mmCIF file of C-alpha atoms and ligand atoms in Angstrom:
data_model
loop_
_atom_site.group_PDB
_atom_site.id
_atom_site.type_symbol
_atom_site.label_atom_id
_atom_site.label_comp_id
_atom_site.label_asym_id
_atom_site.label_seq_id
_atom_site.Cartn_x
_atom_site.Cartn_y
_atom_site.Cartn_z
ATOM 1 C CA MET A 556 36.109 -32.580 26.156
ATOM 2 C CA ASN A 557 34.338 -29.300 27.374
ATOM 3 C CA VAL A 558 30.556 -28.900 27.014
ATOM 4 C CA LEU A 559 28.951 -25.514 27.748
ATOM 5 C CA PHE A 560 25.097 -25.021 27.610
ATOM 6 C CA VAL A 561 23.508 -21.931 26.626
ATOM 7 C CA CYS A 562 20.103 -20.057 26.912
ATOM 8 C CA LEU A 563 18.989 -16.488 27.338
ATOM 9 C CA GLY A 564 19.014 -15.639 30.848
ATOM 10 C CA ASN A 565 20.821 -18.835 32.331
ATOM 11 C CA ILE A 566 18.647 -19.090 35.000
ATOM 12 C CA CYS A 567 16.110 -21.855 33.494
ATOM 13 C CA ARG A 568 17.342 -24.051 30.539
ATOM 14 C CA SER A 569 20.885 -24.038 30.287
ATOM 15 C CA PRO A 570 21.508 -24.773 34.163
ATOM 16 C CA MET A 571 19.193 -27.281 34.538
ATOM 17 C CA ALA A 572 21.105 -28.656 31.233
ATOM 18 C CA GLU A 573 24.337 -27.889 32.923
ATOM 19 C CA SER A 574 22.945 -30.064 36.101
ATOM 20 C CA MET A 575 21.433 -32.978 34.195
ATOM 21 C CA PHE A 576 24.594 -33.476 32.034
ATOM 22 C CA ARG A 577 26.942 -33.336 34.578
ATOM 23 C CA GLN A 578 24.889 -36.025 36.549
ATOM 24 C CA LEU A 579 25.010 -38.039 33.366
ATOM 25 C CA VAL A 580 28.862 -37.622 32.961
ATOM 26 C CA ASN A 581 29.184 -38.419 36.645
ATOM 27 C CA SER A 582 27.270 -41.943 36.141
ATOM 28 C CA ALA A 583 29.138 -42.648 33.293
ATOM 29 C CA GLY A 584 32.630 -42.100 35.313
ATOM 30 C CA LEU A 585 33.872 -39.565 32.922
ATOM 31 C CA SER A 586 34.080 -36.599 35.170
ATOM 32 C CA ASP A 587 37.719 -36.359 34.609
ATOM 33 C CA GLN A 588 37.346 -36.267 30.850
ATOM 34 C CA ILE A 589 34.177 -34.428 30.511
ATOM 35 C CA LYS A 590 33.571 -30.748 32.111
ATOM 36 C CA VAL A 591 30.287 -29.071 31.828
ATOM 37 C CA ASP A 592 29.348 -25.271 32.486
ATOM 38 C CA SER A 593 26.507 -23.200 31.434
ATOM 39 C CA ALA A 594 25.787 -19.384 30.666
ATOM 40 C CA GLY A 595 23.596 -16.874 29.105
ATOM 41 C CA THR A 596 23.673 -14.727 25.691
ATOM 42 C CA SER A 597 22.185 -11.954 28.253
ATOM 43 C CA ASN A 598 23.627 -10.415 31.369
ATOM 44 C CA GLU A 599 20.053 -9.570 32.710
ATOM 45 C CA GLU A 600 20.218 -12.271 35.430
ATOM 46 C CA GLU A 601 24.089 -11.991 35.931
ATOM 47 C CA GLY A 602 24.770 -13.300 39.816
ATOM 48 C CA ASN A 603 21.057 -14.733 40.246
ATOM 49 C CA ARG A 604 20.737 -18.185 41.111
ATOM 50 C CA PRO A 605 18.535 -20.543 39.025
ATOM 51 C CA HIS A 606 14.706 -20.045 38.895
ATOM 52 C CA PRO A 607 12.869 -21.081 41.595
ATOM 53 C CA GLU A 608 10.651 -23.077 39.410
ATOM 54 C CA ALA A 609 13.913 -24.420 37.889
ATOM 55 C CA ARG A 610 15.267 -25.317 40.841
ATOM 56 C CA ALA A 611 12.352 -27.131 42.143
ATOM 57 C CA VAL A 612 12.026 -29.503 38.978
ATOM 58 C CA MET A 613 15.557 -30.003 39.421
ATOM 59 C CA GLN A 614 15.278 -30.874 43.403
ATOM 60 C CA SER A 615 12.271 -33.263 42.497
ATOM 61 C CA HIS A 616 14.669 -34.978 39.901
ATOM 62 C CA HIS A 617 17.322 -35.470 42.514
ATOM 63 C CA LEU A 618 19.733 -32.861 40.217
ATOM 64 C CA SER A 619 22.145 -30.673 42.451
ATOM 65 C CA VAL A 620 21.587 -27.182 42.225
ATOM 66 C CA GLU A 621 24.628 -26.387 43.911
ATOM 67 C CA GLY A 622 27.169 -23.802 42.551
ATOM 68 C CA LEU A 623 24.564 -22.735 39.641
ATOM 69 C CA VAL A 624 24.649 -18.814 39.233
ATOM 70 C CA SER A 625 23.763 -16.988 35.895
ATOM 71 C CA ARG A 626 26.866 -15.308 33.997
ATOM 72 C CA PRO A 627 26.907 -13.899 30.523
ATOM 73 C CA ILE A 628 28.873 -16.185 27.711
ATOM 74 C CA THR A 629 32.467 -14.254 27.253
ATOM 75 C CA GLN A 630 34.886 -14.724 24.376
ATOM 76 C CA ARG A 631 36.946 -17.334 26.633
ATOM 77 C CA ASP A 632 34.036 -19.703 26.904
ATOM 78 C CA PHE A 633 34.054 -19.947 23.002
ATOM 79 C CA ALA A 634 37.453 -20.788 22.869
ATOM 80 C CA TRP A 635 37.139 -23.382 26.151
ATOM 81 C CA ALA A 636 34.359 -25.213 24.799
ATOM 82 C CA ASP A 637 34.406 -28.387 22.193
ATOM 83 C CA TYR A 638 30.631 -28.077 22.123
ATOM 84 C CA ILE A 639 28.336 -25.039 22.546
ATOM 85 C CA ILE A 640 24.782 -26.329 23.143
ATOM 86 C CA CYS A 641 21.651 -23.845 23.288
ATOM 87 C CA MET A 642 17.992 -24.102 23.401
ATOM 88 C CA ASP A 643 16.269 -22.163 20.897
ATOM 89 C CA ASN A 644 16.894 -20.121 17.672
ATOM 90 C CA MET A 645 17.605 -16.758 19.369
ATOM 91 C CA ASN A 646 20.434 -18.186 21.190
ATOM 92 C CA LEU A 647 21.802 -19.855 18.029
ATOM 93 C CA TYR A 648 21.379 -16.536 16.073
ATOM 94 C CA ASN A 649 23.091 -14.711 19.306
ATOM 95 C CA LEU A 650 25.769 -17.201 19.618
ATOM 96 C CA ARG A 651 26.542 -17.072 15.839
ATOM 97 C CA ARG A 652 26.852 -13.490 16.081
ATOM 98 C CA LEU A 653 29.239 -13.514 19.040
ATOM 99 C CA ALA A 654 31.495 -16.444 18.198
ATOM 100 C CA PRO A 655 34.962 -16.300 16.591
ATOM 101 C CA ALA A 656 35.012 -17.527 13.052
ATOM 102 C CA ALA A 657 37.097 -20.787 14.040
ATOM 103 C CA ASP A 658 34.244 -21.454 16.820
ATOM 104 C CA GLN A 659 31.095 -21.445 14.633
ATOM 105 C CA THR A 660 31.040 -25.259 14.406
ATOM 106 C CA LYS A 661 30.846 -25.594 18.174
ATOM 107 C CA ILE A 662 27.249 -24.473 17.968
ATOM 108 C CA HIS A 663 24.527 -26.512 18.372
ATOM 109 C CA LEU A 664 21.044 -26.795 18.828
ATOM 110 C CA ALA A 665 20.061 -28.898 22.070
ATOM 111 C CA ASN A 666 17.533 -30.857 19.933
ATOM 112 C CA GLU A 667 20.130 -31.533 16.758
ATOM 113 C CA LEU A 668 20.376 -35.145 17.636
ATOM 114 C CA VAL A 669 16.731 -35.968 18.225
ATOM 115 C CA PRO A 670 15.153 -38.016 15.561
ATOM 116 C CA GLY A 671 12.444 -35.911 14.155
ATOM 117 C CA HIS A 672 13.020 -32.669 16.588
ATOM 118 C CA GLU A 673 16.290 -31.945 14.735
ATOM 119 C CA LYS A 674 15.293 -28.232 14.305
ATOM 120 C CA THR A 675 12.765 -27.701 17.284
ATOM 121 C CA GLU A 676 13.346 -25.572 20.167
ATOM 122 C CA ILE A 677 13.530 -26.022 23.974
ATOM 123 C CA PRO A 678 11.049 -23.087 24.647
ATOM 124 C CA ASP A 679 11.521 -20.673 27.411
ATOM 125 C CA PRO A 680 10.039 -21.855 30.501
ATOM 126 C CA TRP A 681 10.655 -18.362 31.829
ATOM 127 C CA TYR A 682 7.267 -17.460 29.916
ATOM 128 C CA THR A 683 5.640 -20.673 29.462
ATOM 129 C CA HIS A 684 6.223 -21.721 33.341
ATOM 130 C CA ARG A 685 6.411 -25.551 31.991
ATOM 131 C CA PHE A 686 9.425 -26.145 33.633
ATOM 132 C CA GLU A 687 8.756 -30.134 33.672
ATOM 133 C CA ASP A 688 8.425 -30.049 29.908
ATOM 134 C CA THR A 689 12.000 -28.468 29.721
ATOM 135 C CA TYR A 690 13.412 -30.903 32.193
ATOM 136 C CA GLN A 691 11.553 -34.011 29.630
ATOM 137 C CA SER A 692 12.902 -32.486 26.391
ATOM 138 C CA LEU A 693 16.558 -32.298 27.822
ATOM 139 C CA ALA A 694 15.980 -35.973 29.268
ATOM 140 C CA ARG A 695 15.785 -37.084 25.686
ATOM 141 C CA ALA A 696 18.218 -34.843 24.199
ATOM 142 C CA LEU A 697 21.390 -34.860 26.815
ATOM 143 C CA PRO A 698 22.016 -38.806 26.513
ATOM 144 C CA LEU A 699 22.371 -38.527 22.883
ATOM 145 C CA TRP A 700 25.124 -35.785 23.301
ATOM 146 C CA LEU A 701 26.932 -37.797 25.570
ATOM 147 C CA LYS A 702 26.596 -40.659 23.429
ATOM 148 C CA GLN A 703 28.302 -38.452 20.383
ATOM 149 C CA ILE A 704 30.970 -36.861 23.043
ATOM 150 C CA LYS A 705 31.773 -40.399 24.193
ATOM 151 C CA ARG A 706 32.780 -41.489 20.815
ATOM 152 C CA GLN A 707 35.363 -38.793 20.460
ATOM 153 C CA LEU A 708 37.138 -39.332 23.891
ATOM 154 C CA ASN A 709 40.506 -41.359 23.422
HETATM 155 P P1 4NP B 2193 16.442 -19.071 30.407
HETATM 156 O O1 4NP B 2193 15.101 -18.208 30.935
HETATM 157 O O2 4NP B 2193 16.785 -18.031 28.951
HETATM 158 O O3 4NP B 2193 16.068 -20.465 30.093
HETATM 159 O O4 4NP B 2193 17.277 -18.812 31.539
HETATM 160 C C1 4NP B 2193 14.970 -16.705 30.914
HETATM 161 C C2 4NP B 2193 15.290 -16.105 32.077
HETATM 162 C C3 4NP B 2193 15.081 -14.871 32.228
HETATM 163 C C4 4NP B 2193 14.821 -14.149 31.268
HETATM 164 C C5 4NP B 2193 14.559 -14.645 29.960
HETATM 165 C C6 4NP B 2193 14.417 -15.981 29.850
HETATM 166 N N1 4NP B 2193 14.931 -12.356 31.366
HETATM 167 O O5 4NP B 2193 14.150 -12.207 30.453
HETATM 168 O O6 4NP B 2193 15.222 -12.427 32.412
#
């Protein structure tokens, strides 16, 4: 199973989600069965490491920041991924516009599985500077995705 996290710049929310989800997958002993990556809908930050405040929050939660480098999503990603999990409605709109028809059902909002928050966004900390809030929102949503994906493993 391949899981791709997507935000706008791929320097704040989606690399944090990638690192957090990889740690969840590793802790569950599923790293052979679930692959994790992230990308941005924009190429604005291509080649850049995560935002310094995102890195600081990740490190404060003992998450790895190794190997995280921003890149824009490509058509190959749509084929590769089984799940494309994005952060806000703008990501959703852009992904639906970019994705081939056959891959549309792969696209989800991160909060979709969080009871009572199904349609809520994970706001862009690039603007809010609330990077710890981003971590907390992802910490609530990501275990629910792992639970769902685990059910589909054979
Ligand atoms: P992200 O945050 O989508 O969570 O990575 C942003 C990073 C960069 C920009 C916007 C949002 N930017 O405009 O460059």
